[in-house]
């Protein structure tokens, strides 16, 4: 639809929709570009809605839906803010390398709701009814804080969860995780040193928590009780 090859570019869709076909990319920013802003519109019916590996990528106030692969796929210090990515065949939102996903909604996607990689942050998002993990922390040093995850991992895969950590030194804090297939919060058993505290995790598949290995886990209360003041 639109290809960006130069830096310092801003695209304001001004409330309009960019409608395409299932074998092309809605907006593509090549790795020769940097400092790119895309905002304020709908991107629908493409293979990838927004795709690019530029440095300093800002996406905000977008609705990305009905893509045959991923809704939003970006790299290198991307900030995705106030976006909706839903009903895509693959992941709703994917960010790599120090990216941030803030105040977004991802729902009814055929892959992960939100996948972040290597030192990235997902915060204050609503993630619902995605086929794989609602939030997938891939790699080390990621944070998932203050998110609402409802009814994810609809495929009930044993290697997915409402929130799944596939790495170490990740922080999972203050999330609300309910109705997930198989597990609420799960940590891959080959990794250690993840911190899991202050979450509400209830009514998920076979287990609310799967966090074996050497993790840092807050006190677990499965019915009623008082959280010890010695512990967060």
PDB file of N, CA, C and O in Angstrom, residues 125-166:
ATOM      1  N   UNK A 125      -2.529  -3.148  28.683  1.00  0.00           N
ATOM      2  CA  UNK A 125      -3.234  -3.589  27.486  1.00  0.00           C
ATOM      3  C   UNK A 125      -4.356  -4.560  27.850  1.00  0.00           C
ATOM      4  O   UNK A 125      -4.314  -5.213  28.889  1.00  0.00           O
ATOM      5  N   UNK A 126      -5.339  -4.657  26.964  1.00  0.00           N
ATOM      6  CA  UNK A 126      -6.394  -5.664  27.087  1.00  0.00           C
ATOM      7  C   UNK A 126      -6.190  -6.682  25.975  1.00  0.00           C
ATOM      8  O   UNK A 126      -6.138  -6.327  24.793  1.00  0.00           O
ATOM      9  N   UNK A 127      -6.070  -7.954  26.367  1.00  0.00           N
ATOM     10  CA  UNK A 127      -5.716  -9.018  25.435  1.00  0.00           C
ATOM     11  C   UNK A 127      -6.727 -10.143  25.619  1.00  0.00           C
ATOM     12  O   UNK A 127      -6.814 -10.731  26.701  1.00  0.00           O
ATOM     13  N   UNK A 128      -7.496 -10.462  24.576  1.00  0.00           N
ATOM     14  CA  UNK A 128      -8.624 -11.379  24.776  1.00  0.00           C
ATOM     15  C   UNK A 128      -8.809 -12.334  23.603  1.00  0.00           C
ATOM     16  O   UNK A 128      -8.688 -11.942  22.429  1.00  0.00           O
ATOM     17  N   UNK A 129      -9.089 -13.594  23.933  1.00  0.00           N
ATOM     18  CA  UNK A 129      -9.592 -14.592  22.976  1.00  0.00           C
ATOM     19  C   UNK A 129      -8.657 -14.823  21.791  1.00  0.00           C
ATOM     20  O   UNK A 129      -9.113 -15.019  20.660  1.00  0.00           O
ATOM     21  N   UNK A 130      -7.360 -14.814  22.066  1.00  0.00           N
ATOM     22  CA  UNK A 130      -6.394 -15.132  21.017  1.00  0.00           C
ATOM     23  C   UNK A 130      -6.066 -16.621  21.044  1.00  0.00           C
ATOM     24  O   UNK A 130      -6.086 -17.255  22.097  1.00  0.00           O
ATOM     25  N   UNK A 131      -5.745 -17.202  19.888  1.00  0.00           N
ATOM     26  CA  UNK A 131      -5.573 -18.645  19.794  1.00  0.00           C
ATOM     27  C   UNK A 131      -4.370 -19.148  20.579  1.00  0.00           C
ATOM     28  O   UNK A 131      -4.430 -20.196  21.223  1.00  0.00           O
ATOM     29  N   UNK A 132      -3.262 -18.415  20.542  1.00  0.00           N
ATOM     30  CA  UNK A 132      -2.072 -18.783  21.312  1.00  0.00           C
ATOM     31  C   UNK A 132      -2.018 -17.928  22.580  1.00  0.00           C
ATOM     32  O   UNK A 132      -3.041 -17.426  23.027  1.00  0.00           O
ATOM     33  N   UNK A 133      -0.840 -17.766  23.143  1.00  0.00           N
ATOM     34  CA  UNK A 133      -0.726 -16.993  24.377  1.00  0.00           C
ATOM     35  C   UNK A 133      -1.258 -15.574  24.181  1.00  0.00           C
ATOM     36  O   UNK A 133      -1.051 -14.958  23.131  1.00  0.00           O
ATOM     37  N   UNK A 134      -1.903 -15.071  25.224  1.00  0.00           N
ATOM     38  CA  UNK A 134      -2.333 -13.681  25.160  1.00  0.00           C
ATOM     39  C   UNK A 134      -1.136 -12.759  25.065  1.00  0.00           C
ATOM     40  O   UNK A 134      -1.040 -11.924  24.162  1.00  0.00           O
ATOM     41  N   UNK A 135      -0.200 -12.904  26.013  1.00  0.00           N
ATOM     42  CA  UNK A 135       1.057 -12.155  25.996  1.00  0.00           C
ATOM     43  C   UNK A 135       2.197 -13.162  26.037  1.00  0.00           C
ATOM     44  O   UNK A 135       2.256 -14.013  26.926  1.00  0.00           O
ATOM     45  N   UNK A 136       3.100 -13.067  25.075  1.00  0.00           N
ATOM     46  CA  UNK A 136       4.220 -13.999  24.960  1.00  0.00           C
ATOM     47  C   UNK A 136       5.508 -13.214  25.122  1.00  0.00           C
ATOM     48  O   UNK A 136       5.829 -12.349  24.298  1.00  0.00           O
ATOM     49  N   UNK A 137       6.227 -13.490  26.212  1.00  0.00           N
ATOM     50  CA  UNK A 137       7.493 -12.825  26.491  1.00  0.00           C
ATOM     51  C   UNK A 137       8.608 -13.718  25.964  1.00  0.00           C
ATOM     52  O   UNK A 137       8.934 -14.737  26.570  1.00  0.00           O
ATOM     53  N   UNK A 138       9.182 -13.351  24.848  1.00  0.00           N
ATOM     54  CA  UNK A 138      10.180 -14.184  24.186  1.00  0.00           C
ATOM     55  C   UNK A 138      11.558 -13.559  24.377  1.00  0.00           C
ATOM     56  O   UNK A 138      11.783 -12.410  24.004  1.00  0.00           O
ATOM     57  N   UNK A 139      12.459 -14.298  24.972  1.00  0.00           N
ATOM     58  CA  UNK A 139      13.775 -13.751  25.270  1.00  0.00           C
ATOM     59  C   UNK A 139      13.852 -13.222  26.686  1.00  0.00           C
ATOM     60  O   UNK A 139      12.969 -13.463  27.517  1.00  0.00           O
ATOM     61  N   UNK A 140      14.889 -12.452  26.961  1.00  0.00           N
ATOM     62  CA  UNK A 140      15.201 -12.039  28.326  1.00  0.00           C
ATOM     63  C   UNK A 140      14.890 -10.564  28.561  1.00  0.00           C
ATOM     64  O   UNK A 140      14.935  -9.750  27.646  1.00  0.00           O
ATOM     65  N   UNK A 141      14.585 -10.257  29.829  1.00  0.00           N
ATOM     66  CA  UNK A 141      14.484  -8.864  30.244  1.00  0.00           C
ATOM     67  C   UNK A 141      13.246  -8.134  29.800  1.00  0.00           C
ATOM     68  O   UNK A 141      13.257  -6.906  29.698  1.00  0.00           O
ATOM     69  N   UNK A 142      12.153  -8.870  29.530  1.00  0.00           N
ATOM     70  CA  UNK A 142      10.890  -8.230  29.158  1.00  0.00           C
ATOM     71  C   UNK A 142      10.046  -7.936  30.400  1.00  0.00           C
ATOM     72  O   UNK A 142      10.253  -8.513  31.466  1.00  0.00           O
ATOM     73  N   UNK A 143       9.047  -7.074  30.242  1.00  0.00           N
ATOM     74  CA  UNK A 143       8.120  -6.770  31.327  1.00  0.00           C
ATOM     75  C   UNK A 143       6.686  -6.817  30.818  1.00  0.00           C
ATOM     76  O   UNK A 143       6.383  -6.262  29.755  1.00  0.00           O
ATOM     77  N   UNK A 144       5.808  -7.476  31.598  1.00  0.00           N
ATOM     78  CA  UNK A 144       4.362  -7.446  31.361  1.00  0.00           C
ATOM     79  C   UNK A 144       3.720  -6.943  32.643  1.00  0.00           C
ATOM     80  O   UNK A 144       3.714  -7.647  33.660  1.00  0.00           O
ATOM     81  N   UNK A 145       3.181  -5.731  32.593  1.00  0.00           N
ATOM     82  CA  UNK A 145       2.715  -5.064  33.812  1.00  0.00           C
ATOM     83  C   UNK A 145       1.329  -4.461  33.576  1.00  0.00           C
ATOM     84  O   UNK A 145       1.105  -3.741  32.600  1.00  0.00           O
ATOM     85  N   UNK A 146       0.402  -4.769  34.467  1.00  0.00           N
ATOM     86  CA  UNK A 146      -0.892  -4.092  34.489  1.00  0.00           C
ATOM     87  C   UNK A 146      -1.816  -4.416  33.345  1.00  0.00           C
ATOM     88  O   UNK A 146      -2.653  -3.597  32.967  1.00  0.00           O
ATOM     89  N   UNK A 147      -1.686  -5.619  32.777  1.00  0.00           N
ATOM     90  CA  UNK A 147      -2.516  -5.996  31.638  1.00  0.00           C
ATOM     91  C   UNK A 147      -3.720  -6.831  32.066  1.00  0.00           C
ATOM     92  O   UNK A 147      -3.701  -7.492  33.103  1.00  0.00           O
ATOM     93  N   UNK A 148      -4.769  -6.814  31.251  1.00  0.00           N
ATOM     94  CA  UNK A 148      -5.941  -7.670  31.444  1.00  0.00           C
ATOM     95  C   UNK A 148      -5.954  -8.696  30.326  1.00  0.00           C
ATOM     96  O   UNK A 148      -6.034  -8.338  29.147  1.00  0.00           O
ATOM     97  N   UNK A 149      -5.858  -9.967  30.696  1.00  0.00           N
ATOM     98  CA  UNK A 149      -5.814 -11.072  29.729  1.00  0.00           C
ATOM     99  C   UNK A 149      -6.995 -11.997  29.991  1.00  0.00           C
ATOM    100  O   UNK A 149      -7.086 -12.605  31.054  1.00  0.00           O
ATOM    101  N   UNK A 150      -7.886 -12.105  29.016  1.00  0.00           N
ATOM    102  CA  UNK A 150      -9.128 -12.861  29.200  1.00  0.00           C
ATOM    103  C   UNK A 150      -9.278 -13.876  28.069  1.00  0.00           C
ATOM    104  O   UNK A 150      -9.248 -13.513  26.891  1.00  0.00           O
ATOM    105  N   UNK A 151      -9.439 -15.148  28.418  1.00  0.00           N
ATOM    106  CA  UNK A 151      -9.829 -16.174  27.456  1.00  0.00           C
ATOM    107  C   UNK A 151      -8.831 -16.446  26.355  1.00  0.00           C
ATOM    108  O   UNK A 151      -9.220 -16.794  25.235  1.00  0.00           O
ATOM    109  N   UNK A 152      -7.534 -16.317  26.651  1.00  0.00           N
ATOM    110  CA  UNK A 152      -6.519 -16.568  25.630  1.00  0.00           C
ATOM    111  C   UNK A 152      -6.102 -18.042  25.601  1.00  0.00           C
ATOM    112  O   UNK A 152      -6.544 -18.840  26.405  1.00  0.00           O
ATOM    113  N   UNK A 153      -5.230 -18.385  24.670  1.00  0.00           N
ATOM    114  CA  UNK A 153      -4.850 -19.771  24.394  1.00  0.00           C
ATOM    115  C   UNK A 153      -6.098 -20.610  24.157  1.00  0.00           C
ATOM    116  O   UNK A 153      -6.311 -21.658  24.773  1.00  0.00           O
ATOM    117  N   UNK A 154      -6.926 -20.148  23.240  1.00  0.00           N
ATOM    118  CA  UNK A 154      -8.159 -20.890  22.941  1.00  0.00           C
ATOM    119  C   UNK A 154      -7.856 -22.253  22.321  1.00  0.00           C
ATOM    120  O   UNK A 154      -8.711 -23.138  22.326  1.00  0.00           O
ATOM    121  N   UNK A 155      -6.638 -22.448  21.815  1.00  0.00           N
ATOM    122  CA  UNK A 155      -6.224 -23.757  21.303  1.00  0.00           C
ATOM    123  C   UNK A 155      -5.865 -24.727  22.415  1.00  0.00           C
ATOM    124  O   UNK A 155      -5.654 -25.916  22.160  1.00  0.00           O
ATOM    125  N   UNK A 156      -5.773 -24.246  23.656  1.00  0.00           N
ATOM    126  CA  UNK A 156      -5.444 -25.055  24.840  1.00  0.00           C
ATOM    127  C   UNK A 156      -4.103 -25.768  24.696  1.00  0.00           C
ATOM    128  O   UNK A 156      -3.905 -26.878  25.193  1.00  0.00           O
ATOM    129  N   UNK A 157      -3.147 -25.125  24.038  1.00  0.00           N
ATOM    130  CA  UNK A 157      -1.812 -25.701  23.889  1.00  0.00           C
ATOM    131  C   UNK A 157      -1.102 -25.759  25.231  1.00  0.00           C
ATOM    132  O   UNK A 157      -1.200 -24.841  26.049  1.00  0.00           O
ATOM    133  N   UNK A 158      -0.344 -26.831  25.458  1.00  0.00           N
ATOM    134  CA  UNK A 158       0.394 -26.988  26.715  1.00  0.00           C
ATOM    135  C   UNK A 158       1.648 -26.132  26.774  1.00  0.00           C
ATOM    136  O   UNK A 158       2.307 -26.079  27.811  1.00  0.00           O
ATOM    137  N   UNK A 159       2.000 -25.482  25.683  1.00  0.00           N
ATOM    138  CA  UNK A 159       3.165 -24.586  25.686  1.00  0.00           C
ATOM    139  C   UNK A 159       2.738 -23.145  25.452  1.00  0.00           C
ATOM    140  O   UNK A 159       3.527 -22.313  24.981  1.00  0.00           O
ATOM    141  N   UNK A 160       1.486 -22.835  25.781  1.00  0.00           N
ATOM    142  CA  UNK A 160       0.966 -21.464  25.711  1.00  0.00           C
ATOM    143  C   UNK A 160       0.224 -21.173  27.019  1.00  0.00           C
ATOM    144  O   UNK A 160      -0.008 -22.067  27.831  1.00  0.00           O
ATOM    145  N   UNK A 161      -0.146 -19.914  27.214  1.00  0.00           N
ATOM    146  CA  UNK A 161      -0.830 -19.531  28.450  1.00  0.00           C
ATOM    147  C   UNK A 161      -1.445 -18.150  28.261  1.00  0.00           C
ATOM    148  O   UNK A 161      -1.289 -17.509  27.224  1.00  0.00           O
ATOM    149  N   UNK A 162      -2.132 -17.694  29.299  1.00  0.00           N
ATOM    150  CA  UNK A 162      -2.584 -16.313  29.285  1.00  0.00           C
ATOM    151  C   UNK A 162      -1.398 -15.382  29.140  1.00  0.00           C
ATOM    152  O   UNK A 162      -1.385 -14.476  28.303  1.00  0.00           O
ATOM    153  N   UNK A 163      -0.372 -15.600  29.975  1.00  0.00           N
ATOM    154  CA  UNK A 163       0.934 -14.944  29.827  1.00  0.00           C
ATOM    155  C   UNK A 163       1.990 -16.032  29.886  1.00  0.00           C
ATOM    156  O   UNK A 163       2.030 -16.824  30.832  1.00  0.00           O
ATOM    157  N   UNK A 164       2.866 -16.086  28.884  1.00  0.00           N
ATOM    158  CA  UNK A 164       3.891 -17.129  28.813  1.00  0.00           C
ATOM    159  C   UNK A 164       5.258 -16.487  28.699  1.00  0.00           C
ATOM    160  O   UNK A 164       5.476 -15.618  27.841  1.00  0.00           O
ATOM    161  N   UNK A 165       6.194 -16.912  29.564  1.00  0.00           N
ATOM    162  CA  UNK A 165       7.559 -16.403  29.538  1.00  0.00           C
ATOM    163  C   UNK A 165       8.486 -17.464  28.967  1.00  0.00           C
ATOM    164  O   UNK A 165       8.625 -18.548  29.543  1.00  0.00           O
ATOM    165  N   UNK A 166       9.108 -17.153  27.848  1.00  0.00           N
ATOM    166  CA  UNK A 166      10.050 -18.058  27.201  1.00  0.00           C
ATOM    167  C   UNK A 166      11.437 -17.416  27.225  1.00  0.00           C
ATOM    168  O   UNK A 166      12.016 -17.059  26.207  1.00  0.00           O
TER     169      UNK A 166
END
